[in-house]
mmCIF file of C-alpha atoms in Angstrom:
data_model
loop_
_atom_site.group_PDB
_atom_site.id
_atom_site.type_symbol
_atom_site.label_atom_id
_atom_site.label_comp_id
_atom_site.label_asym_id
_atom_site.label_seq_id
_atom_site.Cartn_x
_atom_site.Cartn_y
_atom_site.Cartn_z
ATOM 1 C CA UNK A 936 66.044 36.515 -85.056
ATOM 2 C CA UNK A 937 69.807 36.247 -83.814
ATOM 3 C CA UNK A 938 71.479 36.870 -81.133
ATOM 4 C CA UNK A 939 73.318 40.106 -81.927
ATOM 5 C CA UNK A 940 69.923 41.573 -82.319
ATOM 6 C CA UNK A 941 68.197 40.445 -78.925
ATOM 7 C CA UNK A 942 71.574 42.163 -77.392
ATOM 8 C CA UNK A 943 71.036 45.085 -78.801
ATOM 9 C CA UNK A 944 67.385 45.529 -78.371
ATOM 10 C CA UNK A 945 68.044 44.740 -74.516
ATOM 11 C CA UNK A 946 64.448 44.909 -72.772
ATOM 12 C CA UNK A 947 61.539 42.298 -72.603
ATOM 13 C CA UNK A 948 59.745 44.972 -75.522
ATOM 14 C CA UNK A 949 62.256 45.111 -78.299
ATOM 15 C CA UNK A 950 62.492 41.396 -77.851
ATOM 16 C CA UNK A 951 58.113 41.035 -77.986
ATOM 17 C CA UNK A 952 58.659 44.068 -80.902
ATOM 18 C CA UNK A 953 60.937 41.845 -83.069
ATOM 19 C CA UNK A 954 58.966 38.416 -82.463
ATOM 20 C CA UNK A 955 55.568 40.179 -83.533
ATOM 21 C CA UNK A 956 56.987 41.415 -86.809
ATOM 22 C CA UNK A 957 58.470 38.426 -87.229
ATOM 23 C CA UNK A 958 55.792 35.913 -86.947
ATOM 24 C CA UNK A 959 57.321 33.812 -84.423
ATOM 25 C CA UNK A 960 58.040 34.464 -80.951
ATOM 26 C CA UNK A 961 60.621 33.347 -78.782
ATOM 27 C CA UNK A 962 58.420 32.774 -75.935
ATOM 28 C CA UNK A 963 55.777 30.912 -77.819
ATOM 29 C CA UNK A 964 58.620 28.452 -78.423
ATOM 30 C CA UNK A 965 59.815 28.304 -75.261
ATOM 31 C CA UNK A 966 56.282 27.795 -73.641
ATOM 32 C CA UNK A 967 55.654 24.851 -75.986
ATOM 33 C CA UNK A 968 59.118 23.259 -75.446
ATOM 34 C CA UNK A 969 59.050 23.457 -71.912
ATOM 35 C CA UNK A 970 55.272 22.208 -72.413
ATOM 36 C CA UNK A 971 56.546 19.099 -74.355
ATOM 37 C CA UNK A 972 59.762 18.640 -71.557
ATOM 38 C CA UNK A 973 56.904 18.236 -68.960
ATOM 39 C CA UNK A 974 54.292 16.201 -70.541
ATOM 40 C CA UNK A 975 56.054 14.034 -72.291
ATOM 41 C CA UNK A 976 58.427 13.468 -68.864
ATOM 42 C CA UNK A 977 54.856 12.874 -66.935
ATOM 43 C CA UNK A 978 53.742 10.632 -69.572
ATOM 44 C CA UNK A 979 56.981 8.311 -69.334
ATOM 45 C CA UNK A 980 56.592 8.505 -65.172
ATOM 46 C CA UNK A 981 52.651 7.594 -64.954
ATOM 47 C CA UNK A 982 53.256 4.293 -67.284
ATOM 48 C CA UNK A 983 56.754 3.656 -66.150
ATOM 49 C CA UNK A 984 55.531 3.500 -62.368
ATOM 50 C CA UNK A 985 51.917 1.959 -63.589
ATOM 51 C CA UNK A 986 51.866 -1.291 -61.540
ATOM 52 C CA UNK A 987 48.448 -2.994 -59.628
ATOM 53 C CA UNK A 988 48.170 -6.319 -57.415
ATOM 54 C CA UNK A 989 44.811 -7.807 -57.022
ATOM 55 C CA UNK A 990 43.538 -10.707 -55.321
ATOM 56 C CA UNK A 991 41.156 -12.084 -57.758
ATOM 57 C CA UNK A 992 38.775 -15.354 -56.017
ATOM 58 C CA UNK A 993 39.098 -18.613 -57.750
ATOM 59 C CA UNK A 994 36.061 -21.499 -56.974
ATOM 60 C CA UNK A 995 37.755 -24.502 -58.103
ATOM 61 C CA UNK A 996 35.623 -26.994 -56.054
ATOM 62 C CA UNK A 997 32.210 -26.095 -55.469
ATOM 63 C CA UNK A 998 32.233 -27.638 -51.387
ATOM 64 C CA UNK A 999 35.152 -25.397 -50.469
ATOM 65 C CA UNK A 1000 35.793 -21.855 -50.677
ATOM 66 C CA UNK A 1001 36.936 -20.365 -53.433
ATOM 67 C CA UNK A 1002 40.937 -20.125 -53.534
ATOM 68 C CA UNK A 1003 42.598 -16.383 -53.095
ATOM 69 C CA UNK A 1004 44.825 -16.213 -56.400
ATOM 70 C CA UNK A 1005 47.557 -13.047 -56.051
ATOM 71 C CA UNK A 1006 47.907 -11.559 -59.609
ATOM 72 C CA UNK A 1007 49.933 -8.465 -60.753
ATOM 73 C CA UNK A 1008 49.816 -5.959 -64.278
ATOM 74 C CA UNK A 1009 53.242 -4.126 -64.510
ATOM 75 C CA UNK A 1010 53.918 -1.728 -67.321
ATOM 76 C CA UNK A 1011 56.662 -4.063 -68.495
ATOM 77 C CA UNK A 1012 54.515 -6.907 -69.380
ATOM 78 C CA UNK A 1013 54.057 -5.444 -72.711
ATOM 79 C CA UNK A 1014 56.645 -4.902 -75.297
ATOM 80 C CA UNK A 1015 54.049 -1.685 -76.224
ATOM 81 C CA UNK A 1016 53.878 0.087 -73.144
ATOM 82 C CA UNK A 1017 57.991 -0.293 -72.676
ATOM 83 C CA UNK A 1018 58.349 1.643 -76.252
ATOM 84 C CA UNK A 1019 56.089 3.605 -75.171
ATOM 85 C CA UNK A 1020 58.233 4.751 -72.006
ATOM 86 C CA UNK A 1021 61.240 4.853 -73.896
ATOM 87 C CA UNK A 1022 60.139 6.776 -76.850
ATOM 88 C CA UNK A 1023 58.754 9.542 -74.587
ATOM 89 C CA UNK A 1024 61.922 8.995 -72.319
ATOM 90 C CA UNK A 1025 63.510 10.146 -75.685
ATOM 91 C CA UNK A 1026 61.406 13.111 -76.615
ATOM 92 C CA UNK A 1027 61.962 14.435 -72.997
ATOM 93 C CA UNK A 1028 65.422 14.830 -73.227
ATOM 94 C CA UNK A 1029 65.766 16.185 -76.445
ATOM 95 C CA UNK A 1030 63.084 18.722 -75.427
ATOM 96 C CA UNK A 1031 65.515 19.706 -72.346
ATOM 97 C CA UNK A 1032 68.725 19.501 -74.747
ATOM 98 C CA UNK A 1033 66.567 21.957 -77.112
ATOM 99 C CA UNK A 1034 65.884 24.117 -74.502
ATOM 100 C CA UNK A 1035 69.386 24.729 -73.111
ATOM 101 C CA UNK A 1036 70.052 24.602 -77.284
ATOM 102 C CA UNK A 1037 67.322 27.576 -77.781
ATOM 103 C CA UNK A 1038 69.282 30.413 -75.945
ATOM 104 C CA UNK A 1039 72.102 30.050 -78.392
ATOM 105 C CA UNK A 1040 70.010 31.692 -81.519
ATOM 106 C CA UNK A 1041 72.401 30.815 -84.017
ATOM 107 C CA UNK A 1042 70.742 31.061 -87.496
ATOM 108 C CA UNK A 1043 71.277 27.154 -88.898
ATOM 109 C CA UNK A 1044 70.178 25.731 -85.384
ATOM 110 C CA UNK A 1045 66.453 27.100 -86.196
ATOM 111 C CA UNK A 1046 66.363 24.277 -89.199
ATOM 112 C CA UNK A 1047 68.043 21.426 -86.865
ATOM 113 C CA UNK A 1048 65.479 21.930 -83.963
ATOM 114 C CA UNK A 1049 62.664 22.451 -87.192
ATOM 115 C CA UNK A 1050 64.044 18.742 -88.073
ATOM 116 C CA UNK A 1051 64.460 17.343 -84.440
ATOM 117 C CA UNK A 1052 61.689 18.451 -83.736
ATOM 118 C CA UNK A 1053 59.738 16.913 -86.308
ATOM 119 C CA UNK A 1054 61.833 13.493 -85.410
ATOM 120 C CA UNK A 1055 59.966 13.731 -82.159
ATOM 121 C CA UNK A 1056 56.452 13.485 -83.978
ATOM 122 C CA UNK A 1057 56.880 9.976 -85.626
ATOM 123 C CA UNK A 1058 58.677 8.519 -82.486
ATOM 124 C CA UNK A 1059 55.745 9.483 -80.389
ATOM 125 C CA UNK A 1060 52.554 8.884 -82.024
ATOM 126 C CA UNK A 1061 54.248 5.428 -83.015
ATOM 127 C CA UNK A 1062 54.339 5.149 -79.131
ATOM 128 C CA UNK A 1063 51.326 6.323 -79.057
ATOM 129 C CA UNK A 1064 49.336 4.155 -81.344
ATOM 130 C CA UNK A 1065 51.193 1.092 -80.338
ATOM 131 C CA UNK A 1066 49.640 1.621 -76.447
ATOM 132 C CA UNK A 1067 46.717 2.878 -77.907
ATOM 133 C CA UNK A 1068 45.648 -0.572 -79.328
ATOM 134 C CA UNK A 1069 46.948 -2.354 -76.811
ATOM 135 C CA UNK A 1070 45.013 -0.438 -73.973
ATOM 136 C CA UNK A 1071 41.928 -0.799 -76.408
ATOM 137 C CA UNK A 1072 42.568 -4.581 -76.531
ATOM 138 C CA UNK A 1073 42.406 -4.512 -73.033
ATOM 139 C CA UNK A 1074 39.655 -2.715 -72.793
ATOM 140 C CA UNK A 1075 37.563 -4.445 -75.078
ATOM 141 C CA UNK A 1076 39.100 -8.001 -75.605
ATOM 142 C CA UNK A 1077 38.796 -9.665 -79.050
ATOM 143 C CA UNK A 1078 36.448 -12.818 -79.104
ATOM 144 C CA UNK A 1079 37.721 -14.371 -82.404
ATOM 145 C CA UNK A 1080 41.553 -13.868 -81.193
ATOM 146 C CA UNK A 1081 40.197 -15.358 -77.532
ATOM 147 C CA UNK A 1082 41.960 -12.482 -76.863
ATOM 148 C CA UNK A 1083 39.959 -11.615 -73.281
ATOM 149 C CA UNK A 1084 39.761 -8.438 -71.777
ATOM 150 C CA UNK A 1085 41.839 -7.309 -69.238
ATOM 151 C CA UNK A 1086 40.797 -3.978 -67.477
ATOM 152 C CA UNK A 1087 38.035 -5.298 -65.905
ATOM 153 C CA UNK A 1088 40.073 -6.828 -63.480
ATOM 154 C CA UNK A 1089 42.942 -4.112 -63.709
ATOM 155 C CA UNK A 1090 40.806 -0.917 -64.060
ATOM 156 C CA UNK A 1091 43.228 1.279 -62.560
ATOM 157 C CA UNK A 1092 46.753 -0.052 -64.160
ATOM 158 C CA UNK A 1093 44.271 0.674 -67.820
ATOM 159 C CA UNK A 1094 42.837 4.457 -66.479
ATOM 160 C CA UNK A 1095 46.866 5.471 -65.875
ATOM 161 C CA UNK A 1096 47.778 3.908 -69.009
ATOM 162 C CA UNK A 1097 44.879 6.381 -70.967
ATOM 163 C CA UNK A 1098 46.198 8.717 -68.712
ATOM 164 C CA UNK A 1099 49.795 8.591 -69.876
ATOM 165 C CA UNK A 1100 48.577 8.370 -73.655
ATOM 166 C CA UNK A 1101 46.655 12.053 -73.738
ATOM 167 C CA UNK A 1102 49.435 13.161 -71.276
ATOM 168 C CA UNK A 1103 51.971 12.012 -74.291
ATOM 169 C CA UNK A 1104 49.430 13.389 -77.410
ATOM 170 C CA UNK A 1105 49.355 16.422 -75.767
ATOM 171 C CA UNK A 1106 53.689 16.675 -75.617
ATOM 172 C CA UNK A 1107 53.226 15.506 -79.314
ATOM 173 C CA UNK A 1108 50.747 18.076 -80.150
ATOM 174 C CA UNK A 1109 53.427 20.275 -78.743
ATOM 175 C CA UNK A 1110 56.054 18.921 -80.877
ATOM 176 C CA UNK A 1111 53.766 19.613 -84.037
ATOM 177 C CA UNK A 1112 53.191 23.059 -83.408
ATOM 178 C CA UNK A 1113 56.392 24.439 -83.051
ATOM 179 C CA UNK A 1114 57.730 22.213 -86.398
ATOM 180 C CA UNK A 1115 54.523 24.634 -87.508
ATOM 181 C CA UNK A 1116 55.791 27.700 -85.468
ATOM 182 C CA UNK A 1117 59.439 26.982 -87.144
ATOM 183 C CA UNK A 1118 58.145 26.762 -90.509
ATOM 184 C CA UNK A 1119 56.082 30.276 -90.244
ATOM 185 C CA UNK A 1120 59.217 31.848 -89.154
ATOM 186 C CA UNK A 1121 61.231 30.895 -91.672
ATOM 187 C CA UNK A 1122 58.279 31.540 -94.540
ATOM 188 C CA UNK A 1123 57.468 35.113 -93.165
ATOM 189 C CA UNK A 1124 61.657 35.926 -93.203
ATOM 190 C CA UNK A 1125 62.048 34.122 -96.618
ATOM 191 C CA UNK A 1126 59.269 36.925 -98.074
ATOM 192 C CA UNK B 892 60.427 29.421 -106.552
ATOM 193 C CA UNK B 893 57.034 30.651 -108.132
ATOM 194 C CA UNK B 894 54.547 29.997 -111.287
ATOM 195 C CA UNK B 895 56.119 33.290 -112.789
ATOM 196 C CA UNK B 896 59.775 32.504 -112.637
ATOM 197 C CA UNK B 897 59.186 28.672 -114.014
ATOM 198 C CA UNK B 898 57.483 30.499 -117.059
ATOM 199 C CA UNK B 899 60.150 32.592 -117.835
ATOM 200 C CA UNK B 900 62.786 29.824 -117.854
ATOM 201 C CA UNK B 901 60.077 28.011 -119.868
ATOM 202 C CA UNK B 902 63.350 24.978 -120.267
ATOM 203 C CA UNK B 903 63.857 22.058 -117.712
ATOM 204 C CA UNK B 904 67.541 23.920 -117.828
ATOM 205 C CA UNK B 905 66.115 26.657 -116.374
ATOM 206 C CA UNK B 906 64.119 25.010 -113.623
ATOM 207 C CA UNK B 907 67.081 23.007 -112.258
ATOM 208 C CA UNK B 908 69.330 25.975 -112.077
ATOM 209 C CA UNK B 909 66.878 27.395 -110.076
ATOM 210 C CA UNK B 910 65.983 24.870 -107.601
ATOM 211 C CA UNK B 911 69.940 24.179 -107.588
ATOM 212 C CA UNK B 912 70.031 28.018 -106.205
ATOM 213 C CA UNK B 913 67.391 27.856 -103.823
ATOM 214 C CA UNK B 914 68.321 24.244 -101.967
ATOM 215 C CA UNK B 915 65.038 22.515 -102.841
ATOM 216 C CA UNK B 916 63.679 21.109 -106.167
ATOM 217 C CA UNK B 917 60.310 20.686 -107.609
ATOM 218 C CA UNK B 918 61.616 16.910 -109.037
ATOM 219 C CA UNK B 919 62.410 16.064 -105.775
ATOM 220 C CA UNK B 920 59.163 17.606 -104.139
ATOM 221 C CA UNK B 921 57.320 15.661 -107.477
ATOM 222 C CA UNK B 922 58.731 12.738 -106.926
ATOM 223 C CA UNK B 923 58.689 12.705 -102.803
ATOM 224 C CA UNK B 924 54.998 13.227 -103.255
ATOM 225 C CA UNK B 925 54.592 10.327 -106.145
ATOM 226 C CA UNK B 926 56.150 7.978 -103.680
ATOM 227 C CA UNK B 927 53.978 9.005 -100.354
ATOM 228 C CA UNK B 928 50.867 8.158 -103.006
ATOM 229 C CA UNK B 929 51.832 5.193 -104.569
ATOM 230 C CA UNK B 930 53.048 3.459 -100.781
ATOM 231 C CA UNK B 931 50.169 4.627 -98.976
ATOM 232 C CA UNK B 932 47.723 3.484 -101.188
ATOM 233 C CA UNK B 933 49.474 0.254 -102.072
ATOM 234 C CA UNK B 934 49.703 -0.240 -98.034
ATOM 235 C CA UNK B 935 46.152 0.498 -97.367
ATOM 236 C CA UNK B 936 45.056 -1.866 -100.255
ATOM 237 C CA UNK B 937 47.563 -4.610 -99.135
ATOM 238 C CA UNK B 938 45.676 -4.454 -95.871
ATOM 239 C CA UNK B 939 42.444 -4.108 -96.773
ATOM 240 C CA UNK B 940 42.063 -7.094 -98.764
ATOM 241 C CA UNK B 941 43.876 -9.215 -96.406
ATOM 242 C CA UNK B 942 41.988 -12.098 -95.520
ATOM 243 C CA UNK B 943 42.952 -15.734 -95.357
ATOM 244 C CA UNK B 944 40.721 -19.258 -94.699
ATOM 245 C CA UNK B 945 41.660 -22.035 -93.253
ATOM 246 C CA UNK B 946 40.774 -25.635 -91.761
ATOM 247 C CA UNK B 947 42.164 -26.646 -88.616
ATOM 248 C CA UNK B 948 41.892 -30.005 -87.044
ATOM 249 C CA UNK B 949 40.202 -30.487 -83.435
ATOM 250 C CA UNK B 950 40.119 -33.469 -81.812
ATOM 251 C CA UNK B 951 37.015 -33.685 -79.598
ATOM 252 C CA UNK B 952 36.856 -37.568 -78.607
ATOM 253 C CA UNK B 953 40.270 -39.820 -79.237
ATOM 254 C CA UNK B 954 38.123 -42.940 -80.620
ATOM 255 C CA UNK B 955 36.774 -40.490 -83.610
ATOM 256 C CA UNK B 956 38.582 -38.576 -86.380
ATOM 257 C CA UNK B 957 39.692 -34.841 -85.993
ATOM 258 C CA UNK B 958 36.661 -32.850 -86.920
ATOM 259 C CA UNK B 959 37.535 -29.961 -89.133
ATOM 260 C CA UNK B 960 36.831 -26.706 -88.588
ATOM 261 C CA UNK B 961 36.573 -23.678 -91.197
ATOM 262 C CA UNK B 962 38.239 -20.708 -89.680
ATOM 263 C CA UNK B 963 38.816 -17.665 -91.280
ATOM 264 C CA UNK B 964 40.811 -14.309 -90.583
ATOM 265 C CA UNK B 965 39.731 -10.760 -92.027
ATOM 266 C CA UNK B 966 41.314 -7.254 -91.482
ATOM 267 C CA UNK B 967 38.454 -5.740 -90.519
ATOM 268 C CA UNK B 968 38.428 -7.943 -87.617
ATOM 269 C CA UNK B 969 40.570 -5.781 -85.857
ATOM 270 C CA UNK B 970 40.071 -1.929 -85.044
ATOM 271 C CA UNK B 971 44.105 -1.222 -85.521
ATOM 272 C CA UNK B 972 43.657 -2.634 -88.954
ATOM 273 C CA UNK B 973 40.823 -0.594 -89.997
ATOM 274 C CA UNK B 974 42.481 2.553 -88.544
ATOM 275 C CA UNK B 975 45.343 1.555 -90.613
ATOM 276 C CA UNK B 976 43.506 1.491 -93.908
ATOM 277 C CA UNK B 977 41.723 4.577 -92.978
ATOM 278 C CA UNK B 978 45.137 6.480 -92.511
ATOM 279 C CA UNK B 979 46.326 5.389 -95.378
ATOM 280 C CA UNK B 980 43.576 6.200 -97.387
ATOM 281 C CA UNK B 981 43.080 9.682 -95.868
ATOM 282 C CA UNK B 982 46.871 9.957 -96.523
ATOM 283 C CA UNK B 983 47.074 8.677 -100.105
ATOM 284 C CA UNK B 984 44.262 10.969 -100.681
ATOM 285 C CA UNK B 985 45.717 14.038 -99.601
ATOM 286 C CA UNK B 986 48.946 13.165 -101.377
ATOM 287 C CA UNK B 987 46.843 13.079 -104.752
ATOM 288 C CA UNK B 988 45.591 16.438 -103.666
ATOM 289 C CA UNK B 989 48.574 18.154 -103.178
ATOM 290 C CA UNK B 990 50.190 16.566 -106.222
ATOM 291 C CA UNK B 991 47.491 18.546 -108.058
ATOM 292 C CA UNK B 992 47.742 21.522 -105.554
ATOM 293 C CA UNK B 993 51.825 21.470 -106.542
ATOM 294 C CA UNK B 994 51.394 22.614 -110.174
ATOM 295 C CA UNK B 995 49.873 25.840 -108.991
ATOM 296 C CA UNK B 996 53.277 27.377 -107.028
ATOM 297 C CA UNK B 997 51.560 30.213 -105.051
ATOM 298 C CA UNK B 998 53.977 31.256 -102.310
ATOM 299 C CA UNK B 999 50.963 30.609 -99.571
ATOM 300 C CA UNK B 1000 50.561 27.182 -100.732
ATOM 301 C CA UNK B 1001 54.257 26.200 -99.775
ATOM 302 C CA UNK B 1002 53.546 26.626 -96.095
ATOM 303 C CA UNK B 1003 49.766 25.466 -96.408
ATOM 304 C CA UNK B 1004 51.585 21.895 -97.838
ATOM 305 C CA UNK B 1005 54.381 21.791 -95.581
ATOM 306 C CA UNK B 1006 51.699 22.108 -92.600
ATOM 307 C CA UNK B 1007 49.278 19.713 -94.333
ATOM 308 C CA UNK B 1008 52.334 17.124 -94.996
ATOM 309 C CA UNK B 1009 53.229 17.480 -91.548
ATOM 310 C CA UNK B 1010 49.997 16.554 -90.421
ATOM 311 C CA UNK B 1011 50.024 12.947 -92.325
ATOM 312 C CA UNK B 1012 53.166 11.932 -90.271
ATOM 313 C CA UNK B 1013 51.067 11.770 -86.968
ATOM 314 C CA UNK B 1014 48.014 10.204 -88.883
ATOM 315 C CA UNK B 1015 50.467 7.756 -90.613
ATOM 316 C CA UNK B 1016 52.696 6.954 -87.680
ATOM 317 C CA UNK B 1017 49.709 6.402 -85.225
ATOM 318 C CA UNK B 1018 48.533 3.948 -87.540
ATOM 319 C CA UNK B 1019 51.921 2.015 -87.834
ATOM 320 C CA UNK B 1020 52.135 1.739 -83.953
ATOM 321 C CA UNK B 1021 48.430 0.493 -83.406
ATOM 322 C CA UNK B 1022 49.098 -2.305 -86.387
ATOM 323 C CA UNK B 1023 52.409 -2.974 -85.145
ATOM 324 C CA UNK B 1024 51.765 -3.688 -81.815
ATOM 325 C CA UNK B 1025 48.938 -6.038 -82.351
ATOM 326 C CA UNK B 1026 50.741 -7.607 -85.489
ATOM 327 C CA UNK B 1027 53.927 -8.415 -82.896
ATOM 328 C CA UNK B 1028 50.893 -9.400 -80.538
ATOM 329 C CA UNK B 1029 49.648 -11.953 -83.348
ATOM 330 C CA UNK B 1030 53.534 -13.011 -83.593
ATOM 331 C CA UNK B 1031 54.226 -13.805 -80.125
ATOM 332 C CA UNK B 1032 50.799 -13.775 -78.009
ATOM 333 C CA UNK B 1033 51.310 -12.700 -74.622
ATOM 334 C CA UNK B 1034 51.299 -15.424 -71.861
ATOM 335 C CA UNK B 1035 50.444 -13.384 -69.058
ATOM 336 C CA UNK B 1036 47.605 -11.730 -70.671
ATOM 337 C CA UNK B 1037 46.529 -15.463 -71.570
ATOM 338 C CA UNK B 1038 46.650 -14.088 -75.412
ATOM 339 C CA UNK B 1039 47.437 -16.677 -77.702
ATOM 340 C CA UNK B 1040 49.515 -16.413 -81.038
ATOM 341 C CA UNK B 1041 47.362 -16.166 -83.924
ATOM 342 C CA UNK B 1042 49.916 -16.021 -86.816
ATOM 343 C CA UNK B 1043 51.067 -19.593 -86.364
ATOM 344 C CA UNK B 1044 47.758 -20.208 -87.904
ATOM 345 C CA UNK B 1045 47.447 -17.440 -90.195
ATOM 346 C CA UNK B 1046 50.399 -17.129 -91.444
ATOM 347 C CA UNK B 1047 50.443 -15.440 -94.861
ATOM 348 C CA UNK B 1048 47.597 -13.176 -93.361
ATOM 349 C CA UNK B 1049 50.026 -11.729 -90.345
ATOM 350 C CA UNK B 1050 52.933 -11.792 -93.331
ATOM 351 C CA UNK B 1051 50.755 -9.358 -95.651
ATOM 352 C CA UNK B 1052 50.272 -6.860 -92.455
ATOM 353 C CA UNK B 1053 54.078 -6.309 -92.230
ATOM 354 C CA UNK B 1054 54.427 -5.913 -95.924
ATOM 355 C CA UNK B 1055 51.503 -3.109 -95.632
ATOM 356 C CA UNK B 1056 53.586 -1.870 -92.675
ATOM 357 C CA UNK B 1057 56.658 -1.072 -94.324
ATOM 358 C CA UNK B 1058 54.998 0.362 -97.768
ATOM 359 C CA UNK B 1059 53.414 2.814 -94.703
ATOM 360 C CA UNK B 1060 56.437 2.724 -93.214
ATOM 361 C CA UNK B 1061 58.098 4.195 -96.137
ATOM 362 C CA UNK B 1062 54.962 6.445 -97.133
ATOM 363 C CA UNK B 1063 55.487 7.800 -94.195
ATOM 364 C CA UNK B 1064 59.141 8.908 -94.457
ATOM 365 C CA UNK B 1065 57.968 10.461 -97.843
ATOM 366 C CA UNK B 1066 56.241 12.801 -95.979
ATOM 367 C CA UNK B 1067 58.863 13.493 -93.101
ATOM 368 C CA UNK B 1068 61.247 14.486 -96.248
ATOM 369 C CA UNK B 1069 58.923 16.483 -98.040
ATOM 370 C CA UNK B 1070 58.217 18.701 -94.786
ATOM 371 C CA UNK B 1071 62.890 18.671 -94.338
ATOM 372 C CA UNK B 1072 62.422 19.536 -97.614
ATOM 373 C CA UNK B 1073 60.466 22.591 -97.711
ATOM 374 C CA UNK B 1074 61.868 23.785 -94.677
ATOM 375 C CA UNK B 1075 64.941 23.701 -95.832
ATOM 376 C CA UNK B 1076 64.109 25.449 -99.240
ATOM 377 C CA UNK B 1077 62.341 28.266 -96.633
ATOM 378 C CA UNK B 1078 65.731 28.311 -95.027
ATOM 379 C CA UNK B 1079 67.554 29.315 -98.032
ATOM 380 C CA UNK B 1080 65.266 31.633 -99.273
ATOM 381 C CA UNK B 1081 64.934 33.526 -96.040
ATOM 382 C CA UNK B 1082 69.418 34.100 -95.449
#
């Protein structure tokens, strides 16, 4: 589907005529780029801005009081949740460099978005597993490590960080299908 | 490139001039998909038998000897670790598949692998993060979190999870080239 062609067709219907018999469709792309610009951008916000303070009580001495301890979770604590950040960080902008990219239909660019695009998939879900176990860790602790848990005390700094993770699968998942999208393009041309 | 054209070559002449034509190459897809086998399953295997023993010293009281404690460290200990095998397996399994699957060269079944291959980088890549994070976890501990190092104890244990890493590692780029790969074969066949 090239440029010269969406010129001539001119209106919204040859455009939706073309796509159809094509087996892609320019807006299906466009929907699912845009979709992985935004979640993968909200993803990278929720656990780069994921901070909590609590005030946790500490009995020390059993006569007195129990002592008021300050303590804080930030996002860059853990080595996971920054690559996290930054890989989806990554993915964003390439998915808003792709989109500025997709109204210049040149015929090779379909295969270097196909491979970008793909790129994207390892780079996340990498993020992606790496917070996963961590937030699990955190959840759940690990009594033969001594590893104890942690979101019992910071329950809300762990619900954003399972937040950002489906926000982030979901951009991935996005990624994915238009590597899929791509490829049916090019197999129903190359018939 | 289908079953009826490699027929009529019948000669490995005639094979090569055609994949030469058409940008990909059945060695290259044979041998891509060898490779994704043999390093997934030799990751999953170096992982799932990891397990190590050893005695460590405590002193309790200064006025007695160190009493010595038995202390041992298995993969399964860890969810990340068992969703690495698992991912591997599932991966090395499919790869044995599709090795199968490649002999028969139905047009359909070049999309249906590409998507299928596609799908193992997630799986694979999800796996690498989880086991990576709390391998680098095991390497440094994390003194906020109050989690202590664990592979300055088990050593040659925390050593055979980044070998297993890196066979995925590589399994995994296997896959990322067989999916470049038939894209870009696709590509050529649909100018």
């Amino acid at each position: 589907m090239d440029s010269q062609n969406y010129v001539s067709h001119g209106g919204m219907d040859g455009v939706k005529d073309k796509e159809a018999k094509e087996g892609g469709g320019g807006t299906s792309f466009f929907l699912l780029r845009v979709m992985a610009l935004l979640l993968t951008l909200v993803a990278a916000i929720v656990l780069g801005v994921d901070k909590q303070n609590k005030v946790i009580p500490i009995k020390i001495v059993d006569s007195l009081p129990p002592l008021n301890i300050p303590v804080v979770a930030k996002w860059h604590y853990l080595s996971a949740f920054v690559f996290f950040v930054v890989s989806n960080a990554i993915a964003c902008t390439y998915a808003a460099l792709s989109l500025l990219l997709s109204f210049n239909r040149k015929k090779s660019l379909v295969l270097v978005t196909l491979i970008l695009d793909l790129l994207m998939v390892p780079l996340l879900f990498s993020g992606i597993g790496a917070t996963g176990a961590i937030g699990l860790m955190g959840y759940e602790g690990n009594s033969r490590l001594r590893w104890g848990k942690a979101c019992n005390v910071f329950g809300k700094f762990c619900d954003q960080v399972a937040v950002a993770i489906v926000l982030s699968l979901l951009g991935s998942i996005a990624f994915i299908l238009l590597v899929m999208l791509a490829a049916l393009r090019l197999h129903n041309k190359s018939k």
